[in-house]
Coordinates of C-alpha atoms and ligand atoms in Angstrom, one line a residue:
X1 CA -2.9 6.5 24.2
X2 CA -4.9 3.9 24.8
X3 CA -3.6 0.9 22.1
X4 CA -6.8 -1.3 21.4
X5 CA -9.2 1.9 20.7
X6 CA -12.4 2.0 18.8
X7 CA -14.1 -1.7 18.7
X8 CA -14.9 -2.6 15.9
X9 CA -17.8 -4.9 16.2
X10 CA -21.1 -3.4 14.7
X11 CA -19.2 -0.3 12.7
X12 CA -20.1 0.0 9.6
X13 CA -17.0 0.4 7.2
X14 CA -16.9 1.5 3.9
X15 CA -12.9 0.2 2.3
X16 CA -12.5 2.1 -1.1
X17 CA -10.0 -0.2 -2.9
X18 CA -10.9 -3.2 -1.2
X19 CA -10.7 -5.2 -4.3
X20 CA -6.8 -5.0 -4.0
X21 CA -4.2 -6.8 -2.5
X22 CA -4.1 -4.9 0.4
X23 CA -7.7 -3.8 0.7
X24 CA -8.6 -7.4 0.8
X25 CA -6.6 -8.8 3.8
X26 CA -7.7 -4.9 5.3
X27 CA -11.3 -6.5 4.1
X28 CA -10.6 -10.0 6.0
X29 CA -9.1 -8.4 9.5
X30 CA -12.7 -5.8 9.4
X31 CA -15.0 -8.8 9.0
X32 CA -13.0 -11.1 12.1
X33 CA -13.2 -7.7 14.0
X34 CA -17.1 -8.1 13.7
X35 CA -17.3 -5.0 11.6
X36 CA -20.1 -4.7 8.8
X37 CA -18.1 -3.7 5.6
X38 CA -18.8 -2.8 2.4
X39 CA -16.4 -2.0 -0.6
X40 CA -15.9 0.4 -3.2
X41 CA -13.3 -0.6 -6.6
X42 CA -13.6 0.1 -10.2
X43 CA -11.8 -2.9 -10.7
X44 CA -9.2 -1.3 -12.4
X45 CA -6.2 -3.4 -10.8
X46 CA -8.3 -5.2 -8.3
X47 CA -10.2 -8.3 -8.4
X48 CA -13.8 -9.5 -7.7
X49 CA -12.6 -13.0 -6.3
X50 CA -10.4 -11.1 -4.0
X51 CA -13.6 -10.1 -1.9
X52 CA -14.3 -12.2 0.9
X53 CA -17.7 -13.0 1.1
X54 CA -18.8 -11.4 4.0
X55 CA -18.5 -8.0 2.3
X56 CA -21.7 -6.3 1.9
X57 CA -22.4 -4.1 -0.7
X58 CA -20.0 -4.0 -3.6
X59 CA -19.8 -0.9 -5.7
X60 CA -18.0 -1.4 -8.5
X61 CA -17.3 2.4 -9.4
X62 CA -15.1 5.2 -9.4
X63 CA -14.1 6.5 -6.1
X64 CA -13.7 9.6 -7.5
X65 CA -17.3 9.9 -8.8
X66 CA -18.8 7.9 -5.6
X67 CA -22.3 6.9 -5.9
X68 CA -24.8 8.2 -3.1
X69 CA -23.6 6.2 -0.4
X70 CA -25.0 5.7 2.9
X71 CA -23.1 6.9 6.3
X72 CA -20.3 5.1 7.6
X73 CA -19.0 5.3 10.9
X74 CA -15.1 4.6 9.2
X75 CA -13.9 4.8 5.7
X76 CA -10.7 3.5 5.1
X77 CA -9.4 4.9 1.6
X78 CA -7.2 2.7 -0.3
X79 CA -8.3 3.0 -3.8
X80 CA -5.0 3.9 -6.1
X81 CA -2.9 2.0 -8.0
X82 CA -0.1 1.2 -6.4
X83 CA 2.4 -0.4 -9.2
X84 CA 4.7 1.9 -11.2
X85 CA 3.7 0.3 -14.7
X86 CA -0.1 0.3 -13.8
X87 CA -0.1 4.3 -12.5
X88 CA 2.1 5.2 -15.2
X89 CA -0.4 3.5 -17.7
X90 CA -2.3 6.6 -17.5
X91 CA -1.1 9.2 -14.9
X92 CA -3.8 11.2 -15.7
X93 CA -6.4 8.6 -14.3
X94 CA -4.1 8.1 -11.2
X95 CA -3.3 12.1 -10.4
X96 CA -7.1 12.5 -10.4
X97 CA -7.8 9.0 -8.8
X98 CA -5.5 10.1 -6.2
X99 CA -6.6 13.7 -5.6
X100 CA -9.9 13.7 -6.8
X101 CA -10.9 10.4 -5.5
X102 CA -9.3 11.4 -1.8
X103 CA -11.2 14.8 -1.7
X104 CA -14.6 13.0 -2.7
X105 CA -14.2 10.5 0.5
X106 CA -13.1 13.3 3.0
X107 CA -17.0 15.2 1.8
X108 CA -18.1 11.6 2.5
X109 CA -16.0 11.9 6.1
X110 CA -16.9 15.9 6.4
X111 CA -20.5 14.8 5.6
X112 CA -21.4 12.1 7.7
X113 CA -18.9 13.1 10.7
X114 CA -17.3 9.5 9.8
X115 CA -13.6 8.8 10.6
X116 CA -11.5 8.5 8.1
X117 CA -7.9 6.5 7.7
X118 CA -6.3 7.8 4.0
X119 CA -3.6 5.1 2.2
X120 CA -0.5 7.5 1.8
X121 CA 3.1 6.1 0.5
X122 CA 7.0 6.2 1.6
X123 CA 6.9 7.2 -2.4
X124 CA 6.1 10.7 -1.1
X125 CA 9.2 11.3 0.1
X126 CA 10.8 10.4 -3.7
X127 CA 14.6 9.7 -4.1
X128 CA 15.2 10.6 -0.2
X129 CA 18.1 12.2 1.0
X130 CA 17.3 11.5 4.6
X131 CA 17.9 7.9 5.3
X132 CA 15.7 6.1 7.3
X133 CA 13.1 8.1 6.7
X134 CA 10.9 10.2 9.5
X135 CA 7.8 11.6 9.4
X136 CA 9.2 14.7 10.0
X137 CA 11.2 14.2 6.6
X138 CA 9.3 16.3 3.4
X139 CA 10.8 14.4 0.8
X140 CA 12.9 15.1 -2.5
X141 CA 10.3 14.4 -5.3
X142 CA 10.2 15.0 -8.9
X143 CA 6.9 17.2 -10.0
X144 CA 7.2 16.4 -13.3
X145 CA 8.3 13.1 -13.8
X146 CA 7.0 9.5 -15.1
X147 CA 6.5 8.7 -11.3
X148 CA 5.2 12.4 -10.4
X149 CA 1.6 11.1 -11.2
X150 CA 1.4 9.3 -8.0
X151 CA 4.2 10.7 -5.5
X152 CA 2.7 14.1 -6.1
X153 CA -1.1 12.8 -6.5
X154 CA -0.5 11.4 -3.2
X155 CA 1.6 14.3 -1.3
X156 CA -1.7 16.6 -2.2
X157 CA -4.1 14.1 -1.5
X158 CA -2.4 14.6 1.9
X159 CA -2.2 18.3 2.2
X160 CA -6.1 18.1 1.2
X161 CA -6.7 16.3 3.6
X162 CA -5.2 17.3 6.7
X163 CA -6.6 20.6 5.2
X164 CA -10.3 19.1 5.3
X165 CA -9.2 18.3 8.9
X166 CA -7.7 21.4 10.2
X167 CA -10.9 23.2 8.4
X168 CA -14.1 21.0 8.9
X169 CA -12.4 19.0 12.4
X170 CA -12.8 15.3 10.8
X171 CA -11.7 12.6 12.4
X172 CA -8.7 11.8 10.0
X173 CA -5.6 9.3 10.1
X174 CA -2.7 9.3 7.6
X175 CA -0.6 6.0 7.0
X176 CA 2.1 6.5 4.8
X177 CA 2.6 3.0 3.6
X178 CA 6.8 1.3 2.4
X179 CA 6.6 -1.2 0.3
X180 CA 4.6 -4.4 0.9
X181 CA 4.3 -7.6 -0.3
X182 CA 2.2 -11.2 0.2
X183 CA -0.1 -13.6 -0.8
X184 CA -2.6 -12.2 -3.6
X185 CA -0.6 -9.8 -5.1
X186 CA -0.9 -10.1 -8.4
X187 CA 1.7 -11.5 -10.3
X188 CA 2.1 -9.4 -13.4
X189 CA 1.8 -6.1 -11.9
X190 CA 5.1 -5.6 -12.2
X191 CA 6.3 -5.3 -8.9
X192 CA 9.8 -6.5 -7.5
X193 CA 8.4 -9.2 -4.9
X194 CA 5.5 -10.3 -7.9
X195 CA 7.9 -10.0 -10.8
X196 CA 10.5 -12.0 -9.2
X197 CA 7.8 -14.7 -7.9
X198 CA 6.4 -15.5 -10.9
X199 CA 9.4 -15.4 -13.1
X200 CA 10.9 -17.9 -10.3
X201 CA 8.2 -20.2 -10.9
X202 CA 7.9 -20.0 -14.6
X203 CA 11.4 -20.6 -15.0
X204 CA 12.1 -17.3 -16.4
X205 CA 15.6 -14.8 -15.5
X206 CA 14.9 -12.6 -12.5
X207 CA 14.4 -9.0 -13.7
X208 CA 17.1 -7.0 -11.7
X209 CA 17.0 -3.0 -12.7
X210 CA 19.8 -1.3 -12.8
X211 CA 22.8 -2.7 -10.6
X212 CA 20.3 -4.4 -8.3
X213 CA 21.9 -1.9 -6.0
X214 CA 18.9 0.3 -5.2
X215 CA 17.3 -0.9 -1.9
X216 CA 13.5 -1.3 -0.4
X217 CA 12.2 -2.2 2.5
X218 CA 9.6 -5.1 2.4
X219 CA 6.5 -5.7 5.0
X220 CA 4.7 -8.7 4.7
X221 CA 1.0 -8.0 4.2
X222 CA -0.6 -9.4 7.6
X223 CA 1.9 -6.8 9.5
X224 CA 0.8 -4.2 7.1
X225 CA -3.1 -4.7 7.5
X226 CA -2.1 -5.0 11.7
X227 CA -0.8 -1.5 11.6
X228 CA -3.6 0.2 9.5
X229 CA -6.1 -1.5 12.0
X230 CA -4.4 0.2 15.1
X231 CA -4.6 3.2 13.1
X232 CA -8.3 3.5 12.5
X233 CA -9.2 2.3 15.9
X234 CA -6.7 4.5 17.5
X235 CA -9.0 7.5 20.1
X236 CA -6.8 9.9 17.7
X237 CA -3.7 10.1 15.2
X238 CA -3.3 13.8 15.0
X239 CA 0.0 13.3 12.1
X240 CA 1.0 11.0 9.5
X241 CA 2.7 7.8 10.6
X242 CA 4.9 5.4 8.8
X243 CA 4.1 1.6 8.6
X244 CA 6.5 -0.9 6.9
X245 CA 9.9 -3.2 7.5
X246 CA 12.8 -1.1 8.8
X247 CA 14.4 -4.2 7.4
X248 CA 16.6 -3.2 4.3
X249 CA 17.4 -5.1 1.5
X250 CA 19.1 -4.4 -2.1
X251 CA 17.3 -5.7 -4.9
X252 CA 20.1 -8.1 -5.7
X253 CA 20.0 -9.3 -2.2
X254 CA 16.2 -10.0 -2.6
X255 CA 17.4 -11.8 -6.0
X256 CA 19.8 -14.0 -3.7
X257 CA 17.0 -14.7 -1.4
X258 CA 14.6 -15.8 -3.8
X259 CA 17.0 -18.3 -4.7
X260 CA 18.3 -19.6 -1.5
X261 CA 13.9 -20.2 -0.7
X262 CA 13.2 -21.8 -4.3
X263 CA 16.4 -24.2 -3.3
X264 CA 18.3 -23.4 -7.0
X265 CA 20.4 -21.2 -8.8
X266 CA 18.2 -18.7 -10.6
X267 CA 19.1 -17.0 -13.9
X268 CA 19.2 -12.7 -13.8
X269 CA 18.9 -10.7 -16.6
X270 CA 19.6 -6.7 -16.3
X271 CA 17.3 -4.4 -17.4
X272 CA 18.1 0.0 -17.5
X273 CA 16.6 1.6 -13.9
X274 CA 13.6 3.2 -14.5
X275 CA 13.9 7.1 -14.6
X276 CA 13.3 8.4 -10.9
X277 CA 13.7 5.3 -9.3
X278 CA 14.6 5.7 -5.4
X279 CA 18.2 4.6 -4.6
X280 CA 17.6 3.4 -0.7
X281 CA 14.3 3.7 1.1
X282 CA 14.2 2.9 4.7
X283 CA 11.3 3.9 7.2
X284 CA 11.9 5.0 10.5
X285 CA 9.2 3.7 12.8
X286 CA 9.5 5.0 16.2
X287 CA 6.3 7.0 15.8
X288 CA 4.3 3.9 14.7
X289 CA 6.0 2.0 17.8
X290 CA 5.9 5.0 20.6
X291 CA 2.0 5.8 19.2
X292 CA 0.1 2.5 18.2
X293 CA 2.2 0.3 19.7
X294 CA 2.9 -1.5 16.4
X295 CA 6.1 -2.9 14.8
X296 CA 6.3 -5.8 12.3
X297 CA 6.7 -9.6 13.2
X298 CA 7.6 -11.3 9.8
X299 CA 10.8 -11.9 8.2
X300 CA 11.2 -11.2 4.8
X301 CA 12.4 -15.3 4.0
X302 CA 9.1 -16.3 6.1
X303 CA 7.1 -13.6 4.1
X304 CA 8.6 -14.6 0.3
X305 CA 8.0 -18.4 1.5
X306 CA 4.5 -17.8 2.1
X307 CA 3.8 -15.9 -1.0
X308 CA 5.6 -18.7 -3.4
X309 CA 3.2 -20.8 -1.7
X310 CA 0.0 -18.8 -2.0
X311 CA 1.4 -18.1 -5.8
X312 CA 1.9 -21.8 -6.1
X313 CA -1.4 -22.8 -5.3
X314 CA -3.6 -19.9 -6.5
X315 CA -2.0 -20.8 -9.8
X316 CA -2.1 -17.2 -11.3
X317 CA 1.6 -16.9 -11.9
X318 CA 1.5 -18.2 -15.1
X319 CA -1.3 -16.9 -16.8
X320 CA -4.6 -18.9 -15.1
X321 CA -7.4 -17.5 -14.0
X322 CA -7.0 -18.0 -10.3
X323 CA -10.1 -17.1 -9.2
Ligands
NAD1 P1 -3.8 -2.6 -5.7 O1 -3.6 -2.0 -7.0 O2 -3.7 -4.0 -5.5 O3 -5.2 -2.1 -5.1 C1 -5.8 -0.8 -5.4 C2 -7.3 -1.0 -5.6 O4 -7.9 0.3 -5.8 C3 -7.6 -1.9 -6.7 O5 -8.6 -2.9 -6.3 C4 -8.2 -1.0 -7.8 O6 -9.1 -1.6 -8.6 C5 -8.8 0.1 -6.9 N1 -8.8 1.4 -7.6 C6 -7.8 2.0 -8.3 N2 -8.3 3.2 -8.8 C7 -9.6 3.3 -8.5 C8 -10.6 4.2 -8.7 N3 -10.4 5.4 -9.4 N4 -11.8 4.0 -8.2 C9 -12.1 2.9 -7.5 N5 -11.2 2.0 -7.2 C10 -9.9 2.1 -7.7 O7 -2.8 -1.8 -4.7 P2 -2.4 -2.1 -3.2 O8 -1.0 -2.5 -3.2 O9 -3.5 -2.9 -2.6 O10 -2.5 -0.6 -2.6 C11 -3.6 -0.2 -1.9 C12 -3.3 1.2 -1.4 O11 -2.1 1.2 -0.6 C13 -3.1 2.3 -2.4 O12 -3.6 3.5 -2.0 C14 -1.6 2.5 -2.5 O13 -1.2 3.7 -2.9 C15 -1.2 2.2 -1.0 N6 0.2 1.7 -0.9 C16 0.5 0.4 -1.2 C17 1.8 0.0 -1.1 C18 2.2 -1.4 -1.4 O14 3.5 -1.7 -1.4 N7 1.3 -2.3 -1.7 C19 2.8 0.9 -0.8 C20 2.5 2.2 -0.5 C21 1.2 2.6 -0.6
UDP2 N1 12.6 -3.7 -9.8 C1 13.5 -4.7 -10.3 N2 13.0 -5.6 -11.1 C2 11.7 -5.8 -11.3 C3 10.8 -4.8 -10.8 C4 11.3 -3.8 -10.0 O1 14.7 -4.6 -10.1 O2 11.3 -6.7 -12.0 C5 13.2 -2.7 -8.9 C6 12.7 -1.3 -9.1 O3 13.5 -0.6 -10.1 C7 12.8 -0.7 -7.8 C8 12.5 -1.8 -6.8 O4 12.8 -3.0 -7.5 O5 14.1 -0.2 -7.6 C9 11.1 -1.8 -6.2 O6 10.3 -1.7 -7.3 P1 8.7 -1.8 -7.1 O7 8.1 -1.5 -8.5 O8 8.3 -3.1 -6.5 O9 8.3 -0.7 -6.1 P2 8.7 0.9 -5.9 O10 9.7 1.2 -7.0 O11 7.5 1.6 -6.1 O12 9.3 1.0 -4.6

């Protein structure tokens, strides 16, 4: 396969979710590519100020009730929330966002013979019992619990749409995405890296869940946004591939980290482990490697450093507006 692909200069991209934290670095990379891109978010837990401005047209609606939009040579499908507490707000809005929202961009795909990449999740192989995890893994997942909403939302939104491909022949690629983490995240969406960030900088105790035992796998954004780029300019990506850290960590190990970067001792305050939660998660990446030729460059103290500073200077961590 060859590994630089499509070029990218002169597509025109549609990124669903490109409001986000990782739709707008996806956003930033499309636009130095020479790409035309335009962006559709509700704004639901994205931002306006986290466009860059050389998007195009912004619409500011559900992806799963799309406006009449124009042909696009690629869609790249982010939209979801990706934080436990914001999906499990209202898992209702997520199952169909999720669903719903993926089956109205593959009739965009199906419709105007456009390519499209879908945002899967390492969350749809739930509390795994395979460690790392391959592709070739199908996951131990809960149907019906507080976290079901969006592992199982996303597992169909991928059966739909390999469905939509082995049915109609679109052009699709599936990136099942571990946990990532970097600068514009926002800090109270109540994710690990954010959480711990922010209460860091505002002096508060470090949330640890559970025993702090649990473990994750953290990719730093720019490595992330790498991978999903060789992915939608790869000539093809017949099967779902994995992009994130194999790096492990515990939670209580990311605790310590935080620490040693912020240069003092930092207080901890246990909390009960949500119901669900995964107890190790660990991707295997040899497909990513072997097919786009992609593996990540940034270590997680490099990574964390950069985000404190982006936290630090966007000012958002405690409450401002940060725009
Ligand atoms: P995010 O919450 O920062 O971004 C999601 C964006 O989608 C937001 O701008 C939000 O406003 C928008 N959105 C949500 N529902 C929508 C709807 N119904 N219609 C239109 N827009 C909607 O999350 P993120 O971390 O940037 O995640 C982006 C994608 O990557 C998601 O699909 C997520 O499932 C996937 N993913 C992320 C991670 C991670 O660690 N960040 C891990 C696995 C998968
Ligand atoms: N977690 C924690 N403290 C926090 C937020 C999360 O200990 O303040 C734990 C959480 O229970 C999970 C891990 O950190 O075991 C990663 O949580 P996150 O919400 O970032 O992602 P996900 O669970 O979806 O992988």
């Amino acid at each position: 396969m060859k590994r630089e692909g499509l070029d990218l200069s002169g597509r025109t991209v549609l990124v669903t979710g490109g409001a986000g934290f990782v739709g707008s670095h996806l956003c930033d990379q499309l636009l130095a590519q020479g790409a035309r891109v335009d962006v559709l978010d509700n704004l639901s837990t994205g931002f306006a100020h986290n466009l860059p401005a050389g998007v195009g047209t912004f619409w500011k609606e559900d992806v799963a009730a799309p406006p009449d939009l124009p042909p696009y040579d690629l869609i790249f499908h982010l939209a979801c929330p990706a934080s436990p507490p914001r999906y499990q707000a209202d898992p209702v809005a997520t199952f169909r966002t999720a669903v719903f929202g993926t089956v109205a961009m593959l009739e965009e795909a199906r419709r105007h013979r456009s390519r499209i990449l879908i945002a899967s999740t390492s969350e749809i192989y739930g509390d795994p019992l395979e460690h790392p995890q391959k592709e070739t893994y199908w996951g131990h997942v809960n149907p019906i619990g507080f976290r079901s909403c969006y592992d199982e939302g996303k597992r169909a939104a991928e059966t739909i749409a390999t469905d939509y491909s082995r049915k109609y022949g679109i052009d699709l690629r599936i990136v099942r995405i571990f946990n990532t983490y970097g600068p514009r995240m926002d800090p109270f969406d109540g994710r690990v890296v954010s959480n711990f960030i922010r209460q860091a900088l505002a002096g508060e105790p470090l949330t640890i869940y559970g025993d702090g035992s649990q473990t994750r796998s953290f990719c730093y954004v720019s490595d992330l946004v790498e991978g999903i780029l060789r992915a939608g300019r790869a000539e093809a990506l017949p099967d779902p591939v994995n992009l994130g850290n194999p790096g492990e960590f515990t939670i209580s190990e990311l605790a310590d980290l935080l620490e040693e970067v912020v240069g003092h001792p930092l207080r901890r305050e246990l909390r009960p482990l949500p119901d669900d939660d995964p107890r190790r998660r660990r991707p295997d990446i040899t497909r990513a490697q072997e097919l786009l030729g992609w593996r990540p460059e940034v270590a997680l103290r490099a990574g964390i450093t950069r985000t404190i500073e982006n936290f630090l200077a966007q000012k958002t961590w405690d409450g401002g507006s940060g725009a």
